[in-house]
């Protein structure tokens, strides 16, 4: 029997998970010496590379001292918690990676809680000890305290610690004694992570993720929990609600290195990919043909935010995208629901609009960005938090917010957060930074990041995670300034922008096509102002020495997709097309806006 270890790597965003997996792959000589692999091998989708974060969990396997180690790289961001929860089911142990300076961050806590609850054995890796002013000993104590607070068992509290730097490619049991390889970590995995147990009996395998191939369709991936799965074997598929479908396995694959290898049978404890089963969802069980037994269904945390997705109805509709109809939009959203467990889609009264529920702004914006790159055109409304009634009390989601800022600007951050109904719980020095912890309604976090970064000169490090539903905290002031709205359609001129610069700050450059009702900039006052940016200079044959000086225009402020989502109000949409992101009013005509103004006042 082949010896197998299944291990998941968990950490906060940007603490070095994917870099560590790179080094493990290289040191276990998965690649030829002359092979060009680049960095962050597992972040293979464009969005992951651009943002430097892991969005979708991936598995790879390496051989070390004749033991097969299945490694699962998980996302670090709490918005992708749905991904993490299901892949932890495939692991017997976890590598908890922690930055030697930042220590245990809120999302580390979120994922660690899930891992400890499943009874997984942890190994703690304190990464980036080559950083200046790192504090490995304090971080170790902080993690021990975190485990204790999360009610870890005695066995889990007796965790081994490895120090090192994944970027420089070394690991050691003592951070003051660097080595030149990462084998101390691999040895710790073999010593401390229990081998995958072999369970005899009828077949049981839970589908925890899926792959897609244009040749064979959807491929189910999961870990065989009991028995043996074989090629061409008749099986039962037990759905979440307990209904049973009969099916047959066509092909079986196990993971080797970065790819898959065809095999005829897989025993309990190993992770495999199954081809030939139709109509499965994540969380279903592949079980014995005659006596199917279901495994416990994966429970996923509820979404806390929703957004309205609708087809593009602007005057520029259909100019850039390939998929523009409501049928395209509907099919794409339902396809996403199959693999994105934390996402929910509800149809609305209008056939062109859908309410999409997700875990947070990042979760939803990654979906929008992916669709945009695939050639979809759509419009999205303002993100709204999901409000529940618990025991007759109106409740809203509350998040724990952690901000690390230089001491001299801590006061500004506290002021901004308390304006949005946040409560300051902890304030303590951490190196040369102030460490602040707040409880804040999820509504208050929408749009907060931009303001905090502006107030701190970009030096704040912010992280937040869902805490619980608590009673409604009252109204929160929205955007302070109104917007500048286009009066006319046409091309913007430098002359018009120059003349109106004292009215506010613009989001667009001269020579750009705009339409009536498009948001062009931010007004200096709190009301909206309708302006005409398409007006050219009156040309006459009279010349005067002073009037023809060069036009000087301040550079336009460009918004990313997330910034736009945090910026818009209830009466505005974001128009998303493959090449542009524009903000617009829902009612493009000024008279229509006045008639419908009352609709949006309560929101």
Coordinates of C-alpha atoms in Angstrom, one line a residue:
X1 CA 0.0 0.0 0.0
X2 CA 1.2 3.5 -0.9
X3 CA 1.7 5.8 2.1
X4 CA -0.3 9.0 1.8
X5 CA -0.5 12.3 3.7
X6 CA -3.2 14.8 2.9
X7 CA -2.4 18.3 3.9
X8 CA -4.1 21.8 3.4
X9 CA -2.1 25.0 3.6
X10 CA -4.1 27.8 5.3
X11 CA -3.1 31.4 6.0
X12 CA -4.2 35.0 5.8
X13 CA -3.9 36.8 2.4
X14 CA -0.4 37.5 1.3
X15 CA 1.4 35.5 4.0
X16 CA 3.2 33.3 1.4
X17 CA 1.1 30.1 0.9
X18 CA 1.4 29.8 -2.9
X19 CA 5.1 30.8 -2.7
X20 CA 5.7 27.9 -0.3
X21 CA 3.9 25.4 -2.5
X22 CA 6.2 26.6 -5.4
X23 CA 9.3 25.8 -3.3
X24 CA 7.9 22.4 -2.3
X25 CA 7.3 21.5 -5.9
X26 CA 10.8 22.6 -6.9
X27 CA 12.5 20.8 -4.0
X28 CA 10.7 17.5 -4.7
X29 CA 11.9 17.9 -8.3
X30 CA 8.6 17.9 -10.1
X31 CA 10.2 19.8 -12.9
X32 CA 13.0 19.2 -15.3
X33 CA 16.1 21.2 -14.6
X34 CA 15.7 23.3 -17.8
X35 CA 11.9 23.8 -17.5
X36 CA 10.7 27.4 -17.3
X37 CA 8.0 27.6 -14.6
X38 CA 7.9 31.2 -13.4
X39 CA 6.6 32.1 -10.0
X40 CA 3.3 31.4 -8.2
X41 CA 2.8 28.3 -10.3
X42 CA -0.6 27.5 -8.7
X43 CA -2.1 31.0 -9.2
X44 CA -2.8 30.1 -12.8
X45 CA -5.8 32.3 -13.6
X46 CA -5.2 35.9 -14.7
X47 CA -7.2 37.4 -11.9
X48 CA -5.2 35.6 -9.3
X49 CA -1.9 36.7 -10.8
X50 CA -3.0 40.3 -11.1
X51 CA -4.3 40.6 -7.5
X52 CA -1.7 38.3 -6.0
X53 CA -4.3 36.3 -4.1
X54 CA -5.6 32.7 -4.4
X55 CA -9.3 32.6 -5.3
X56 CA -9.8 28.9 -6.2
X57 CA -8.3 26.1 -4.2
X58 CA -6.0 23.7 -6.1
X59 CA -4.4 20.4 -5.3
X60 CA -1.0 19.0 -6.3
X61 CA 1.0 16.1 -5.0
X62 CA 4.6 15.4 -4.5
X63 CA 6.6 12.3 -3.5
X64 CA 9.0 12.7 -0.6
X65 CA 10.9 9.7 1.0
X66 CA 8.4 7.3 -0.8
X67 CA 5.4 9.0 0.7
X68 CA 2.8 10.7 -1.5
X69 CA 1.9 14.1 -0.1
X70 CA -1.3 15.6 -1.4
X71 CA -1.1 19.4 -0.9
X72 CA -4.2 21.6 -1.1
X73 CA -3.6 25.4 -1.6
X74 CA -6.5 27.3 -0.1
X75 CA -7.6 30.9 -0.5
X76 CA -6.7 33.2 2.4
X77 CA -9.5 35.7 2.1
X78 CA -12.7 35.3 4.2
X79 CA -14.9 36.1 1.2
X80 CA -13.8 32.8 -0.2
X81 CA -14.5 30.9 3.0
X82 CA -16.9 28.6 1.0
X83 CA -13.9 27.3 -0.9
X84 CA -11.8 26.6 2.3
X85 CA -14.6 24.9 4.2
X86 CA -15.1 22.2 1.6
X87 CA -11.5 21.5 0.8
X88 CA -10.5 21.0 4.5
X89 CA -12.7 17.9 4.3
X90 CA -10.1 16.3 2.1
X91 CA -7.2 16.9 4.5
X92 CA -5.9 15.0 7.6
X93 CA -3.7 17.9 8.8
X94 CA -3.1 21.6 8.1
X95 CA 0.0 23.8 7.7
X96 CA -0.9 27.1 9.3
X97 CA 1.3 29.7 7.7
X98 CA 1.9 33.0 9.6
X99 CA 3.8 36.2 8.8
X100 CA 6.6 36.7 11.4
X101 CA 5.7 40.4 11.7
X102 CA 1.9 40.6 11.2
X103 CA 1.1 37.5 13.3
X104 CA -2.3 35.9 13.4
X105 CA -4.7 38.0 11.3
X106 CA -8.5 37.8 11.5
X107 CA -8.8 35.5 8.4
X108 CA -6.2 33.2 9.9
X109 CA -8.6 32.9 12.8
X110 CA -11.6 32.2 10.5
X111 CA -9.9 29.3 8.7
X112 CA -8.1 27.9 11.8
X113 CA -11.5 27.7 13.6
X114 CA -12.8 25.5 10.8
X115 CA -9.7 23.3 10.7
X116 CA -9.7 22.7 14.5
X117 CA -13.4 22.0 14.5
X118 CA -12.8 19.2 12.0
X119 CA -10.1 17.7 14.3
X120 CA -7.2 18.3 11.9
X121 CA -3.6 18.2 13.3
X122 CA -1.9 21.5 12.8
X123 CA 1.8 22.3 12.0
X124 CA 2.6 26.0 12.4
X125 CA 5.0 27.6 10.0
X126 CA 6.2 31.1 10.9
X127 CA 7.1 32.5 7.5
X128 CA 9.1 35.6 6.4
X129 CA 11.6 35.6 9.3
X130 CA 14.0 37.3 7.0
X131 CA 11.9 40.5 7.3
X132 CA 13.1 43.5 9.2
X133 CA 11.6 43.9 12.7
X134 CA 10.0 40.4 12.7
X135 CA 9.0 38.9 16.0
X136 CA 8.8 35.1 15.7
X137 CA 8.6 34.4 19.4
X138 CA 5.6 36.8 20.0
X139 CA 3.9 35.4 16.9
X140 CA 4.3 31.8 18.3
X141 CA 2.7 32.9 21.6
X142 CA -0.1 34.7 19.8
X143 CA -0.9 31.5 17.8
X144 CA -0.9 29.4 20.9
X145 CA -3.3 31.8 22.5
X146 CA -5.5 31.8 19.4
X147 CA -5.7 27.9 19.4
X148 CA -6.5 28.0 23.1
X149 CA -9.3 30.5 22.5
X150 CA -10.7 28.4 19.7
X151 CA -10.9 25.4 22.1
X152 CA -8.3 23.3 20.5
X153 CA -7.7 19.8 22.0
X154 CA -4.6 19.0 23.9
X155 CA -3.1 17.1 21.0
X156 CA -3.8 20.1 18.7
X157 CA -2.2 22.5 21.2
X158 CA 1.0 20.4 21.2
X159 CA 1.8 21.6 17.7
X160 CA 5.3 21.6 16.1
X161 CA 6.6 25.0 14.9
X162 CA 8.9 25.5 11.8
X163 CA 10.5 28.9 11.1
X164 CA 11.7 30.0 7.7
X165 CA 11.4 32.1 4.5
X166 CA 9.5 30.6 1.6
X167 CA 10.8 33.3 -0.7
X168 CA 14.4 32.4 0.0
X169 CA 13.5 28.7 0.1
X170 CA 14.6 27.6 3.6
X171 CA 12.9 26.2 6.7
X172 CA 14.4 25.4 10.1
X173 CA 13.3 24.4 13.6
X174 CA 15.2 27.5 14.9
X175 CA 14.7 30.8 13.2
X176 CA 18.2 32.0 14.2
X177 CA 19.8 29.0 12.3
X178 CA 18.9 29.3 8.6
X179 CA 19.3 26.1 6.5
X180 CA 19.6 25.9 2.7
X181 CA 16.5 23.8 2.0
X182 CA 12.9 23.2 3.1
X183 CA 13.3 19.6 4.1
X184 CA 12.9 20.2 7.8
X185 CA 9.3 21.2 7.0
X186 CA 8.7 18.0 4.8
X187 CA 10.1 15.9 7.7
X188 CA 7.8 17.6 10.1
X189 CA 4.8 16.7 7.8
X190 CA 5.8 13.0 7.8
X191 CA 6.3 12.9 11.5
X192 CA 3.3 14.8 12.7
X193 CA 0.5 14.5 10.1
X194 CA -1.3 11.1 10.5
X195 CA -1.3 8.9 7.4
X196 CA -4.6 8.8 5.5
X197 CA -6.6 6.1 7.3
X198 CA -7.6 3.0 5.3
X199 CA -11.3 2.3 5.9
X200 CA -12.6 -1.0 4.6
X201 CA -16.3 -1.4 3.6
X202 CA -18.6 -0.2 0.9
X203 CA -17.6 2.8 -1.2
X204 CA -18.1 6.4 0.2
X205 CA -16.6 9.5 -1.5
X206 CA -17.7 13.1 -1.0
X207 CA -17.4 15.5 -4.0
X208 CA -15.7 18.6 -2.6
X209 CA -14.7 20.4 -5.8
X210 CA -15.1 20.1 -9.6
X211 CA -13.1 20.6 -12.7
X212 CA -14.3 21.1 -16.3
X213 CA -12.9 19.6 -19.5
X214 CA -14.4 20.5 -22.9
X215 CA -13.9 16.8 -23.9
X216 CA -15.5 14.9 -21.1
X217 CA -17.6 17.6 -19.3
X218 CA -17.7 18.0 -15.6
X219 CA -15.2 16.1 -13.4
X220 CA -15.9 15.4 -9.8
X221 CA -13.0 15.7 -7.3
X222 CA -12.9 14.4 -3.8
X223 CA -11.3 12.1 -1.3
X224 CA -12.3 8.4 -1.0
X225 CA -13.5 8.1 2.6
X226 CA -14.2 4.4 2.6
X227 CA -13.7 1.4 0.4
X228 CA -12.2 1.4 -3.1
X229 CA -13.4 3.2 -6.2
X230 CA -12.8 1.4 -9.6
X231 CA -13.0 2.2 -13.2
X232 CA -16.2 1.2 -14.9
X233 CA -17.9 0.5 -11.6
X234 CA -21.6 1.1 -11.1
X235 CA -22.3 3.5 -8.3
X236 CA -25.1 5.5 -6.6
X237 CA -25.0 9.3 -6.4
X238 CA -26.6 10.5 -3.2
X239 CA -27.8 14.1 -3.6
X240 CA -27.9 16.7 -0.7
X241 CA -31.7 16.1 -0.2
X242 CA -31.1 12.3 0.0
X243 CA -32.4 11.4 -3.5
X244 CA -30.4 8.7 -5.3
X245 CA -29.3 8.5 -8.9
X246 CA -27.7 5.4 -10.4
X247 CA -24.5 6.0 -12.5
X248 CA -21.3 4.5 -13.7
X249 CA -17.7 5.6 -13.5
X250 CA -16.0 5.9 -16.8
X251 CA -12.5 7.1 -15.9
X252 CA -10.4 7.6 -12.7
X253 CA -7.5 9.9 -12.2
X254 CA -5.2 10.6 -9.3
X255 CA -3.1 13.7 -8.9
X256 CA 0.6 13.6 -9.6
X257 CA 2.7 16.8 -9.6
X258 CA 0.7 19.5 -11.2
X259 CA -1.3 17.1 -13.4
X260 CA -3.5 14.1 -13.3
X261 CA -2.6 10.5 -14.1
X262 CA -5.1 7.8 -15.2
X263 CA -5.5 4.9 -12.9
X264 CA -7.8 1.8 -12.6
X265 CA -8.6 2.0 -8.9
X266 CA -8.2 4.3 -5.9
X267 CA -8.3 3.2 -2.3
X268 CA -9.6 5.1 0.7
X269 CA -7.5 8.1 1.9
X270 CA -6.4 9.3 -1.6
X271 CA -7.8 12.2 -3.5
X272 CA -9.0 11.4 -7.0
X273 CA -10.9 12.9 -10.0
X274 CA -13.9 11.0 -11.4
X275 CA -15.2 11.2 -15.0
X276 CA -18.6 10.0 -16.1
X277 CA -21.0 11.0 -13.4
X278 CA -23.7 13.5 -14.6
X279 CA -25.8 15.9 -12.6
X280 CA -23.7 16.0 -9.5
X281 CA -23.3 19.0 -7.1
X282 CA -20.6 19.8 -4.6
X283 CA -21.4 18.0 -1.3
X284 CA -23.0 15.0 -3.0
X285 CA -21.8 11.5 -2.0
X286 CA -20.6 8.8 -4.5
X287 CA -21.7 5.6 -2.7
X288 CA -22.2 1.8 -3.2
X289 CA -24.6 0.8 -6.0
X290 CA -26.7 -1.5 -3.8
X291 CA -26.4 0.0 -0.3
X292 CA -25.7 3.7 -0.7
X293 CA -24.8 5.5 2.6
X294 CA -24.6 9.3 2.6
X295 CA -21.7 11.3 4.2
X296 CA -22.6 14.4 6.3
X297 CA -23.5 17.2 3.9
X298 CA -21.0 20.2 3.9
X299 CA -22.5 23.1 5.7
X300 CA -21.5 26.5 4.3
X301 CA -21.9 29.8 6.2
X302 CA -24.7 32.0 4.9
X303 CA -24.0 34.9 2.5
X304 CA -24.1 38.3 4.1
X305 CA -24.4 40.6 1.1
X306 CA -26.5 40.8 -2.1
X307 CA -26.3 42.8 -5.4
X308 CA -28.7 43.3 -8.3
X309 CA -27.3 42.0 -11.6
X310 CA -29.2 43.1 -14.7
X311 CA -28.6 43.4 -18.4
X312 CA -26.9 46.4 -19.9
X313 CA -29.5 49.0 -20.9
X314 CA -27.2 52.0 -21.5
X315 CA -27.0 53.8 -24.9
X316 CA -23.6 52.0 -25.4
X317 CA -25.2 48.5 -25.1
X318 CA -23.7 45.8 -27.2
X319 CA -20.7 47.7 -28.5
X320 CA -18.0 45.7 -26.7
X321 CA -19.5 42.4 -25.3
X322 CA -20.4 39.1 -26.9
X323 CA -23.0 38.0 -24.3
X324 CA -25.6 40.7 -23.7
X325 CA -29.0 39.2 -23.3
X326 CA -30.8 38.2 -20.1
X327 CA -30.6 34.5 -21.2
X328 CA -26.8 34.7 -21.3
X329 CA -26.7 36.4 -17.9
X330 CA -29.0 33.8 -16.3
X331 CA -27.1 30.8 -17.7
X332 CA -23.8 32.2 -16.6
X333 CA -25.0 32.9 -13.0
X334 CA -26.5 29.4 -12.6
X335 CA -23.4 27.8 -14.0
X336 CA -21.3 29.7 -11.4
X337 CA -23.6 28.4 -8.6
X338 CA -22.6 24.9 -9.4
X339 CA -19.0 25.3 -8.2
X340 CA -19.2 28.5 -6.0
X341 CA -20.9 27.1 -2.9
X342 CA -21.2 30.4 -1.0
X343 CA -23.1 32.1 -3.9
X344 CA -26.9 32.2 -4.3
X345 CA -28.9 33.5 -7.2
X346 CA -32.6 34.5 -6.9
X347 CA -34.9 35.6 -9.7
X348 CA -36.7 39.0 -9.3
X349 CA -40.0 40.3 -10.6
X350 CA -38.2 41.6 -13.7
X351 CA -37.1 38.9 -16.2
X352 CA -33.9 40.8 -16.8
X353 CA -32.6 41.1 -13.2
X354 CA -31.2 38.7 -10.7
X355 CA -30.3 39.1 -7.0
X356 CA -26.9 37.6 -6.4
X357 CA -26.0 36.7 -2.8
X358 CA -22.3 36.5 -1.7
X359 CA -19.9 36.6 1.2
X360 CA -18.6 40.1 0.6
X361 CA -17.6 42.7 -1.9
X362 CA -14.4 40.9 -3.0
X363 CA -16.4 37.6 -3.6
X364 CA -18.9 39.4 -5.8
X365 CA -16.4 41.6 -7.6
X366 CA -14.3 38.5 -8.6
X367 CA -17.4 37.0 -10.2
X368 CA -18.2 40.3 -12.1
X369 CA -14.5 40.7 -13.2
X370 CA -14.4 37.0 -14.5
X371 CA -17.7 37.5 -16.4
X372 CA -16.4 40.8 -17.9
X373 CA -13.3 39.0 -19.2
X374 CA -15.4 36.3 -20.7
X375 CA -17.2 38.9 -22.9
X376 CA -20.3 39.6 -20.8
X377 CA -22.0 43.0 -20.5
X378 CA -24.0 43.7 -17.4
X379 CA -25.0 46.3 -14.9
X380 CA -24.8 45.9 -11.1
X381 CA -26.5 47.9 -8.4
X382 CA -25.3 49.0 -5.0
X383 CA -24.3 46.1 -2.6
X384 CA -26.8 45.6 0.2
X385 CA -26.4 43.7 3.4
X386 CA -28.8 41.0 4.2
X387 CA -31.0 41.9 7.2
X388 CA -32.7 39.1 9.3
X389 CA -35.3 39.2 11.9
X390 CA -34.2 37.2 15.0
X391 CA -36.7 36.8 17.9
X392 CA -38.6 39.8 16.5
X393 CA -35.5 42.1 16.5
X394 CA -34.2 43.5 13.2
X395 CA -30.6 42.3 13.0
X396 CA -27.7 43.0 10.6
X397 CA -24.3 41.3 10.0
X398 CA -21.5 42.7 12.2
X399 CA -17.8 42.3 11.3
X400 CA -14.6 42.4 13.3
X401 CA -12.3 45.0 11.7
X402 CA -8.6 45.1 12.4
X403 CA -6.5 48.1 11.3
X404 CA -2.7 48.5 11.7
X405 CA -1.7 52.1 11.1
X406 CA 1.2 54.5 12.1
X407 CA 0.5 56.0 15.5
X408 CA 0.2 59.6 14.3
X409 CA -2.9 58.8 12.0
X410 CA -4.6 56.3 14.4
X411 CA -7.0 59.1 15.5
X412 CA -8.2 59.7 12.0
X413 CA -9.0 56.0 11.5
X414 CA -10.9 55.8 14.8
X415 CA -12.9 58.9 13.8
X416 CA -13.8 57.4 10.4
X417 CA -14.8 54.0 11.9
X418 CA -16.9 55.4 14.8
X419 CA -18.8 57.7 12.3
X420 CA -20.0 54.4 10.7
X421 CA -21.2 53.0 14.0
X422 CA -18.0 51.1 14.8
X423 CA -17.0 50.3 18.4
X424 CA -13.3 50.4 19.4
X425 CA -12.4 47.3 21.4
X426 CA -8.6 47.1 21.4
X427 CA -5.8 49.6 20.9
X428 CA -2.3 48.5 21.4
X429 CA 1.2 49.2 19.9
X430 CA 2.6 46.5 17.5
X431 CA 6.1 47.3 16.5
X432 CA 6.1 50.9 15.2
X433 CA 2.3 50.6 14.3
X434 CA -0.9 51.0 16.3
X435 CA -3.1 47.9 16.3
X436 CA -6.8 48.8 16.4
X437 CA -9.7 46.3 16.6
X438 CA -13.4 47.3 16.1
X439 CA -16.8 45.8 15.8
X440 CA -18.5 47.4 12.9
X441 CA -21.8 46.8 10.9
X442 CA -21.0 45.2 7.5
X443 CA -22.8 48.2 5.9
X444 CA -20.2 50.5 7.5
X445 CA -17.3 48.6 5.8
X446 CA -18.7 49.4 2.3
X447 CA -16.8 52.4 1.1
X448 CA -14.6 52.6 4.2
X449 CA -11.3 51.3 2.7
X450 CA -10.9 54.2 0.3
X451 CA -11.5 56.8 3.0
X452 CA -9.1 55.1 5.4
X453 CA -6.3 54.8 2.8
X454 CA -6.8 58.4 1.8
X455 CA -6.7 59.6 5.5
X456 CA -3.5 57.5 6.3
X457 CA -1.6 58.2 3.1
X458 CA -2.0 54.6 2.0
X459 CA -0.3 53.2 5.1
X460 CA -3.2 51.4 6.7
X461 CA -3.4 47.6 6.7
X462 CA -7.1 46.6 6.9
X463 CA -8.7 43.2 7.4
X464 CA -12.2 42.1 8.5
X465 CA -14.2 39.0 9.0
X466 CA -17.9 38.2 9.7
X467 CA -18.6 37.9 13.4
X468 CA -22.4 37.5 14.0
X469 CA -25.8 39.0 13.4
X470 CA -26.5 41.7 16.0
X471 CA -29.4 44.2 16.5
X472 CA -29.6 47.0 13.9
X473 CA -27.2 49.9 14.7
X474 CA -29.2 52.7 13.0
X475 CA -28.5 54.8 9.9
X476 CA -25.0 55.3 8.7
X477 CA -24.1 58.4 6.7
X478 CA -23.5 57.5 3.0
X479 CA -21.3 59.3 0.5
X480 CA -20.8 62.9 1.6
X481 CA -20.6 64.6 -1.9
X482 CA -23.0 64.5 -4.8
X483 CA -22.0 63.6 -8.3
X484 CA -21.6 65.4 -11.6
X485 CA -24.0 63.9 -14.2
X486 CA -23.9 64.3 -18.0
X487 CA -26.6 66.4 -19.6
X488 CA -25.9 65.3 -23.1
X489 CA -24.4 62.5 -25.3
X490 CA -21.2 63.0 -27.3
X491 CA -17.5 63.3 -26.9
X492 CA -16.0 65.2 -24.0
X493 CA -13.9 68.3 -24.8
X494 CA -10.9 69.7 -22.9
X495 CA -12.5 73.2 -23.1
X496 CA -15.6 72.1 -21.2
X497 CA -13.7 70.1 -18.6
X498 CA -11.4 73.1 -18.0
X499 CA -14.3 75.5 -17.5
X500 CA -16.0 73.2 -15.0
X501 CA -13.0 72.1 -12.9
X502 CA -14.1 74.3 -10.0
X503 CA -17.3 72.3 -9.7
X504 CA -15.6 69.1 -8.6
X505 CA -13.2 66.3 -9.6
X506 CA -13.7 64.4 -12.8
X507 CA -13.5 60.6 -13.5
X508 CA -13.0 60.9 -17.2
X509 CA -10.6 62.4 -19.7
X510 CA -11.2 64.6 -22.7
X511 CA -12.2 62.9 -26.0
X512 CA -14.2 60.1 -24.4
X513 CA -17.7 59.2 -25.5
X514 CA -20.3 59.8 -22.8
X515 CA -24.1 59.6 -22.6
X516 CA -26.9 61.4 -20.9
X517 CA -27.2 60.3 -17.2
X518 CA -23.6 59.0 -16.9
X519 CA -21.7 59.9 -13.7
X520 CA -18.7 62.0 -14.8
X521 CA -17.2 63.1 -11.5
X522 CA -17.7 64.1 -7.9
X523 CA -19.4 67.4 -7.0
X524 CA -17.9 69.7 -4.4
X525 CA -21.4 69.9 -2.7
X526 CA -23.7 67.3 -1.4
X527 CA -26.2 67.5 -4.2
X528 CA -26.0 66.1 -7.8
X529 CA -25.2 68.6 -10.6
X530 CA -26.1 68.1 -14.2
X531 CA -23.3 69.4 -16.5
X532 CA -22.5 69.5 -20.2
X533 CA -19.0 68.3 -21.0
X534 CA -19.5 68.0 -24.8
X535 CA -19.7 71.7 -25.5
X536 CA -16.8 72.9 -27.7
X537 CA -15.2 76.4 -27.8
X538 CA -17.0 79.0 -30.0
X539 CA -14.7 79.6 -32.9
X540 CA -14.4 83.1 -34.2
X541 CA -11.8 84.9 -36.3
X542 CA -11.0 87.3 -33.4
X543 CA -7.9 86.7 -31.4
X544 CA -6.9 88.0 -28.0
X545 CA -3.5 87.5 -26.4
X546 CA -4.8 86.3 -23.0
X547 CA -7.7 84.0 -23.9
X548 CA -5.9 81.4 -25.9
X549 CA -3.6 80.1 -23.1
X550 CA -3.2 76.3 -22.9
X551 CA -5.9 74.4 -21.1
X552 CA -4.7 72.8 -17.8
X553 CA -6.7 69.9 -16.6
X554 CA -6.2 67.9 -13.4
X555 CA -5.8 64.1 -14.1
X556 CA -9.0 62.1 -14.0
X557 CA -9.6 59.9 -11.0
X558 CA -10.0 56.3 -12.2
X559 CA -12.0 53.8 -10.1
X560 CA -11.4 50.1 -10.0
X561 CA -14.4 47.8 -10.0
X562 CA -14.4 47.4 -6.1
X563 CA -14.0 51.1 -5.6
X564 CA -16.9 51.7 -7.9
X565 CA -19.0 49.1 -6.0
X566 CA -18.2 50.9 -2.7
X567 CA -18.8 54.4 -4.2
X568 CA -22.3 54.1 -5.9
X569 CA -25.5 54.9 -4.1
X570 CA -29.0 53.3 -4.3
X571 CA -30.0 55.3 -7.4
X572 CA -26.9 54.4 -9.5
X573 CA -25.7 51.4 -11.4
X574 CA -22.2 50.3 -12.6
X575 CA -22.1 49.4 -16.2
X576 CA -19.5 46.7 -16.7
X577 CA -18.3 45.7 -20.3
X578 CA -15.2 43.9 -21.4
X579 CA -13.3 47.2 -21.9
X580 CA -14.9 49.7 -19.6
X581 CA -16.4 50.3 -16.2
X582 CA -18.8 53.3 -16.1
X583 CA -21.0 54.6 -13.3
X584 CA -24.5 55.9 -14.3
X585 CA -27.8 56.9 -12.9
X586 CA -30.6 54.3 -13.0
X587 CA -32.8 56.9 -14.6
X588 CA -30.8 58.6 -17.3
X589 CA -33.2 61.5 -18.0
X590 CA -33.2 64.3 -15.4
X591 CA -37.0 64.6 -15.3
X592 CA -37.4 60.9 -14.7
X593 CA -34.9 61.1 -11.8
X594 CA -36.9 63.9 -10.2
X595 CA -40.2 61.9 -10.5
X596 CA -38.6 58.7 -9.0
X597 CA -36.4 60.4 -6.4
X598 CA -38.6 59.3 -3.4
X599 CA -38.1 55.7 -4.3
X600 CA -34.4 55.8 -3.2
X601 CA -34.6 58.1 -0.2
X602 CA -35.3 55.3 2.3
X603 CA -32.5 53.0 1.1

